[in-house]
Amino acid sequence: MTGSTEIVGTKSGKTSLLIRRIIAYVVLIALVIISLLPFYLLLINATRERRQVGIQWYPGPELKSNWSKLFSGSTAVAYGNVFKALMNSLIISAGASVLCVYFSALTAYATHVYQFKLRKFADTFILLVMMVPTQASAIGFYRLMISWKLTDSFIPLIIPAIAAPSTYYFMKQYMASSLPLEIVEAARIDGCGEFRTFNTIVAPILKPAFAVQMIFTFVGNWNNFFMPRLIISDKAKYTIPLVLSAMNHAGPQEQDLGIFYLYMVLAILPVVIVYLLLSKYIIRGIALGSVKG
Amino acid sequence: MKRKSVSYAKWGYIFLAPFFIVYIIFSLYPLIQTFYNSFLSYVVDRGSIFQSTKIEFGGLSNYASCFSKDETLFQSFLNTIIMWILGFIPQIAVSLLLATWFTDLRLKIKAQGFFKTVIYLPNVIMASAVAFMFQAMLARTGALYGLFHAANDTTILNTVWGTRGTVAFINFLLWYGNTTILLMAAIMGIDPGLYEAAQIDGATPSQTFWKITMPLIRPILSFVLVTSMIGGLQMYDVPALLTKDTGNPIGKAYTLIMEIQQRKDSDVGKASAVCVLIFIISAVLGLFTMFFLDDTREKKKKRRKA
């Protein structure tokens, strides 16, 4: 490597490389600042007062009072119970991500391991519907939930996660690379039932894929605004984005920026912490899941 | 004693069942319902004492109104496309640049893990929170008002292009890291021998980029383009929270999904027509990439055979 580059690397080549390197770092640092500055300002503003003017770079003294105001009764009356909304979001995201990952793996296992007539059809069908956005059936979905009296319920937000084509696709790819069929056969010879084989032998092998996809589904549901907005109108059932939207609509009189910013921090923080802890695996997962061909 | 060979086929169907049952109940059937609803007109009957809605068969009238000048629907469609393009161009440009730099063997960018973590970070953050945050910060008393405000001493969210630009910028911020990582994976899949050969032949970095990298990552580029377009059609959280559900100024930041949400109870027919249009566009785009990707794969196979 060094030998070949030295032959090519003339003096002018070296200066141009240096210039390119400087430009690259300058652009990268600028992007880092652009990406982080808004969130830094958000953190600072969460510690500031009710009415805020202009930019401030250092934390203010109001964090504690913002915190107690945020969880007070009057805030709950105005925008929905913020603590309950955190819990609602947690229940929906956890439920949806567990169901999504488990059943996607089960579906992928069906087309990966078993030979049956409709196997090819099932696989192609799921790949075809992968590109159809949930929004395309939104109105039918909404009307149906009204007629089943399932509006203001978490069921329409959790159960549909069982049928997640893109998670299926990821699981299928993961199995193709790391689930040898011999393991399944060995389990059969030992007299292990099919369902038990999946739960006790296959699932542990899929753990890394489960982890990555669970994070993605959890984050997707935690951040989702469209579906809860469609289904939920009862303030007691609000999720975090719905509370944020209600705060967003506050008139200039009742507006309390300190608690708004603090609530945004609470909405963002859990995801950011998990992301920072697991970023290595998450970033690897993005490339794995989406690159085709 | 004769042993029957065991058939496991039934287990395949059993394991597939949950997916298909849930898909049919919560996606396929609602999709058919949406199609059906899109041909109905919901006429509010104000004559009677109890206000009621008369449902009639309206044919294609809902679709016609999607493209008529009297309705906001077509304007919303245009708005969605414009804001998507405004965000996508910088997104793809910056992502290509970053992906090329990160994979450049001579440039040897240090601290790649840190940079990748930071540029992907916005993608996991709640879009509605980011939009609300920008809305508050760009307001008259907001932290960013000093840096960004319109000429006549008003916020940029009072101007059409200021609002559209902010929506586009937030979309860019949320997605450029994701695109960079996808493109990087594609570039790293290219045979490094090609780059070494180009280097020995004295190719400049821009020549290597246009003559080697670009042609070879075309399938991924088209995948990124299509998924981003389909995502762009679904644009909702950011414009809704940035403009407090109004899509103002003068409805120039109103998107298709905002129309669906607004009309879900009052104007079911037209909302369904919008859904169907979103379905058709996504389906066409999806099939297009599928064939495009299959096509390039077949070409590769043929080359291997030759």
Coordinates of C-alpha atoms in Angstrom, one line a residue, chain A residues 7-283:
Chain A
I7 CA 5.2 6.4 -6.5
V8 CA 2.0 8.2 -7.4
G9 CA 2.0 10.8 -4.7
T10 CA 3.9 13.8 -6.2
K11 CA 4.4 17.0 -4.2
S12 CA 1.4 18.8 -5.8
G13 CA -0.7 15.7 -5.2
K14 CA 0.2 15.9 -1.5
T15 CA -0.8 19.5 -1.1
S16 CA -4.1 18.9 -3.0
L17 CA -4.8 16.0 -0.7
L18 CA -4.1 18.2 2.4
I19 CA -6.5 20.9 1.0
R20 CA -9.1 18.3 0.4
R21 CA -8.7 16.9 3.9
I22 CA -9.0 20.4 5.4
I23 CA -12.2 21.1 3.4
A24 CA -13.6 17.7 4.5
Y25 CA -13.0 18.4 8.2
V26 CA -14.4 21.9 8.0
V27 CA -17.6 20.7 6.3
L28 CA -18.0 17.8 8.8
I29 CA -17.5 20.1 11.8
A30 CA -20.0 22.5 10.3
L31 CA -22.5 19.7 9.9
V32 CA -21.9 18.5 13.5
I33 CA -22.7 22.0 14.7
I34 CA -25.8 22.3 12.6
S35 CA -27.0 18.9 13.8
L36 CA -26.3 19.5 17.5
L37 CA -27.0 23.2 18.0
P38 CA -30.8 23.0 17.9
F39 CA -30.7 20.3 20.6
Y40 CA -28.3 22.2 22.7
L41 CA -30.5 25.3 22.6
L42 CA -33.5 23.0 23.4
L43 CA -31.7 21.8 26.6
I44 CA -30.8 25.4 27.6
N45 CA -34.3 26.7 26.9
A46 CA -35.8 23.9 29.1
T47 CA -34.1 25.6 32.1
R48 CA -35.3 29.0 31.2
E49 CA -38.4 31.0 32.2
R50 CA -42.0 31.1 30.9
R51 CA -41.4 33.9 28.5
Q52 CA -38.2 33.8 26.7
V53 CA -36.6 36.4 24.5
G54 CA -33.6 35.8 22.3
I55 CA -30.8 33.3 22.5
Q56 CA -29.0 32.2 25.6
W57 CA -26.0 30.0 25.8
Y58 CA -25.9 29.0 29.5
P59 CA -28.5 27.1 31.5
G60 CA -31.0 29.2 33.5
P61 CA -32.3 28.7 37.0
E62 CA -35.8 27.5 36.2
L63 CA -35.4 23.8 35.6
K64 CA -36.9 22.8 39.0
S65 CA -39.9 25.1 38.8
N66 CA -40.5 24.1 35.1
W67 CA -40.4 20.4 36.2
S68 CA -43.0 20.9 39.0
K69 CA -45.2 23.0 36.7
L70 CA -45.0 20.4 33.9
F71 CA -46.3 17.7 36.2
S72 CA -48.9 19.9 37.8
G73 CA -52.7 19.5 37.5
S74 CA -53.3 22.6 35.5
T75 CA -50.9 21.5 32.8
A76 CA -52.8 18.2 32.7
V77 CA -56.1 20.0 32.2
A78 CA -54.7 22.2 29.5
Y79 CA -52.7 19.7 27.4
G80 CA -53.4 16.2 28.8
N81 CA -51.6 14.5 31.6
V82 CA -48.0 14.6 30.6
F83 CA -46.8 11.7 32.8
K84 CA -49.7 9.5 31.5
A85 CA -48.8 10.4 28.0
L86 CA -45.2 9.2 28.6
M87 CA -46.6 6.0 30.0
N88 CA -49.1 5.6 27.0
S89 CA -46.2 6.1 24.6
L90 CA -44.2 3.6 26.5
I91 CA -47.0 1.0 26.5
I92 CA -47.7 1.4 22.8
S93 CA -44.1 1.4 21.7
A94 CA -43.1 -1.5 23.8
G95 CA -46.1 -3.6 22.9
A96 CA -45.8 -2.8 19.2
S97 CA -42.1 -3.5 19.0
V98 CA -42.2 -6.8 20.9
L99 CA -45.1 -8.1 18.7
C100 CA -43.5 -6.8 15.5
V101 CA -40.2 -8.4 16.1
Y102 CA -41.5 -11.7 17.3
F103 CA -44.1 -12.2 14.6
S104 CA -41.9 -10.9 11.8
A105 CA -39.3 -13.5 12.8
L106 CA -42.0 -16.2 12.9
T107 CA -43.2 -15.2 9.4
A108 CA -39.7 -15.1 8.0
Y109 CA -39.1 -18.5 9.7
A110 CA -42.1 -19.9 7.9
T111 CA -40.9 -19.0 4.4
H112 CA -37.2 -19.7 5.3
V113 CA -37.6 -23.2 6.7
Y114 CA -40.8 -24.9 5.4
Q115 CA -41.5 -26.1 1.9
F116 CA -45.2 -25.5 1.0
K117 CA -47.2 -24.6 -2.0
L118 CA -47.9 -20.9 -1.2
R119 CA -44.4 -20.2 0.1
K120 CA -43.2 -18.3 -2.9
F121 CA -46.5 -16.5 -3.2
A122 CA -46.3 -15.4 0.5
D123 CA -42.8 -14.2 0.1
T124 CA -43.5 -12.1 -3.0
F125 CA -46.7 -10.8 -1.6
I126 CA -44.9 -9.4 1.5
L127 CA -42.2 -7.9 -0.6
L128 CA -44.7 -6.2 -2.8
V129 CA -46.7 -4.6 0.0
M130 CA -43.5 -3.3 1.6
M131 CA -43.7 -0.2 -0.5
V132 CA -47.4 0.6 0.4
P133 CA -47.5 3.3 3.0
T134 CA -49.9 2.9 5.9
Q135 CA -51.3 6.3 5.0
A136 CA -52.8 4.8 1.8
S137 CA -55.4 2.8 3.8
A138 CA -55.8 5.5 6.5
I139 CA -59.4 6.5 5.9
G140 CA -60.6 2.9 5.6
F141 CA -58.7 2.1 8.7
Y142 CA -60.2 5.0 10.6
R143 CA -63.8 4.3 9.5
L144 CA -63.3 0.6 10.4
M145 CA -62.0 1.5 13.9
I146 CA -65.0 3.8 14.4
S147 CA -67.5 1.0 13.5
W148 CA -65.6 -1.4 15.8
K149 CA -65.6 1.2 18.6
L150 CA -61.8 1.0 18.7
T151 CA -61.1 4.7 18.5
D152 CA -59.5 6.0 21.7
S153 CA -58.1 2.5 22.2
F154 CA -54.5 1.3 21.9
I155 CA -55.4 -1.8 20.0
P156 CA -55.2 -0.2 16.5
L157 CA -51.9 1.3 17.5
I158 CA -50.3 -2.0 18.7
I159 CA -51.8 -5.0 16.9
P160 CA -51.1 -4.0 13.3
A161 CA -47.4 -4.1 14.2
I162 CA -47.7 -7.9 13.8
A163 CA -47.7 -7.5 10.1
A164 CA -44.6 -5.5 9.3
P165 CA -43.2 -6.2 5.9
S166 CA -39.9 -4.4 6.2
T167 CA -39.1 -6.2 9.5
Y168 CA -40.0 -9.4 7.8
Y169 CA -37.5 -8.6 5.0
F170 CA -34.7 -7.9 7.5
M171 CA -35.4 -11.1 9.5
K172 CA -35.4 -13.1 6.3
Q173 CA -32.0 -11.7 5.2
Y174 CA -30.6 -12.3 8.7
M175 CA -31.8 -15.9 8.6
A176 CA -30.4 -16.5 5.2
S177 CA -26.9 -15.5 6.5
S178 CA -26.9 -17.0 10.0
L179 CA -29.6 -19.7 10.5
P180 CA -28.4 -23.0 9.1
L181 CA -31.3 -25.5 8.5
E182 CA -29.2 -28.3 10.1
I183 CA -29.9 -26.8 13.5
V184 CA -33.7 -27.1 12.9
E185 CA -33.2 -30.7 11.6
A186 CA -31.1 -31.6 14.6
A187 CA -33.8 -30.3 16.9
R188 CA -36.5 -32.3 15.1
I189 CA -34.4 -35.5 15.4
D190 CA -34.2 -34.8 19.2
G191 CA -38.0 -34.8 19.2
C192 CA -38.4 -31.0 19.7
G193 CA -41.7 -29.7 18.5
E194 CA -41.8 -27.1 15.7
F195 CA -43.1 -24.3 17.9
R196 CA -40.7 -25.1 20.7
T197 CA -37.8 -25.2 18.2
F198 CA -38.6 -21.7 17.1
N199 CA -38.9 -20.3 20.7
T200 CA -36.0 -22.0 22.4
I201 CA -33.5 -22.7 19.6
V202 CA -34.0 -20.3 16.8
A203 CA -35.0 -17.2 18.7
P204 CA -31.8 -17.0 20.7
I205 CA -29.8 -17.2 17.5
L206 CA -31.8 -14.2 16.1
K207 CA -31.1 -12.1 19.2
P208 CA -28.9 -9.5 17.5
A209 CA -31.5 -9.0 14.7
F210 CA -34.2 -8.8 17.4
A211 CA -32.3 -6.1 19.2
V212 CA -31.7 -3.9 16.2
Q213 CA -35.3 -4.2 14.9
M214 CA -36.8 -3.7 18.3
I215 CA -35.0 -0.4 18.6
F216 CA -36.1 0.7 15.2
T217 CA -39.8 -0.2 15.8
F218 CA -39.8 1.2 19.3
V219 CA -38.4 4.5 18.0
G220 CA -40.8 4.6 15.1
N221 CA -43.8 4.1 17.4
W222 CA -42.5 6.4 20.1
N223 CA -42.1 9.2 17.5
N224 CA -45.3 8.4 15.5
F225 CA -47.7 11.3 15.2
F226 CA -49.9 10.3 12.3
M227 CA -51.6 7.2 13.7
P228 CA -52.3 8.4 17.3
R229 CA -53.7 11.6 15.8
L230 CA -56.0 9.6 13.6
I231 CA -57.3 7.3 16.3
I232 CA -57.1 9.1 19.6
S233 CA -59.0 12.1 20.7
D234 CA -59.5 11.4 24.4
K235 CA -56.9 13.4 26.4
A236 CA -56.4 10.6 28.9
K237 CA -55.1 8.4 26.0
Y238 CA -52.8 11.0 24.5
T239 CA -49.3 10.0 23.5
I240 CA -46.3 12.3 23.7
P241 CA -46.6 13.8 20.2
L242 CA -50.3 14.5 20.8
V243 CA -49.5 16.4 24.0
L244 CA -46.8 18.3 22.1
S245 CA -49.3 19.2 19.4
A246 CA -51.8 20.4 22.1
M247 CA -49.0 22.6 23.6
N248 CA -48.2 23.8 20.1
H249 CA -51.7 25.1 19.8
A250 CA -51.6 27.1 23.1
G251 CA -52.4 30.8 22.7
P252 CA -49.9 33.5 23.5
Q253 CA -51.6 34.1 26.9
E254 CA -51.3 30.6 28.3
Q255 CA -48.0 29.8 26.6
D256 CA -45.3 28.6 28.9
L257 CA -42.2 28.0 26.8
G258 CA -40.1 26.7 29.8
I259 CA -42.4 23.7 30.3
F260 CA -42.8 23.1 26.5
Y261 CA -39.1 22.9 26.0
L262 CA -38.7 20.7 29.1
Y263 CA -41.4 18.3 27.7
M264 CA -39.6 18.1 24.4
V265 CA -36.5 17.2 26.2
L266 CA -38.3 14.4 28.0
A267 CA -39.8 13.2 24.7
I268 CA -36.4 13.0 23.1
L269 CA -34.1 12.0 25.9
P270 CA -34.9 8.3 26.3
V271 CA -34.4 7.6 22.6
V272 CA -31.2 9.6 22.5
I273 CA -29.7 7.8 25.4
V274 CA -30.5 4.3 24.0
Y275 CA -29.2 5.5 20.6
L276 CA -25.9 6.8 22.0
L277 CA -25.4 3.5 24.0
L278 CA -26.1 1.3 21.0
S279 CA -25.2 3.6 18.1
K280 CA -22.6 1.1 16.7
Y281 CA -25.1 -1.6 16.3
I282 CA -27.9 0.7 15.1
I283 CA -25.7 2.2 12.4

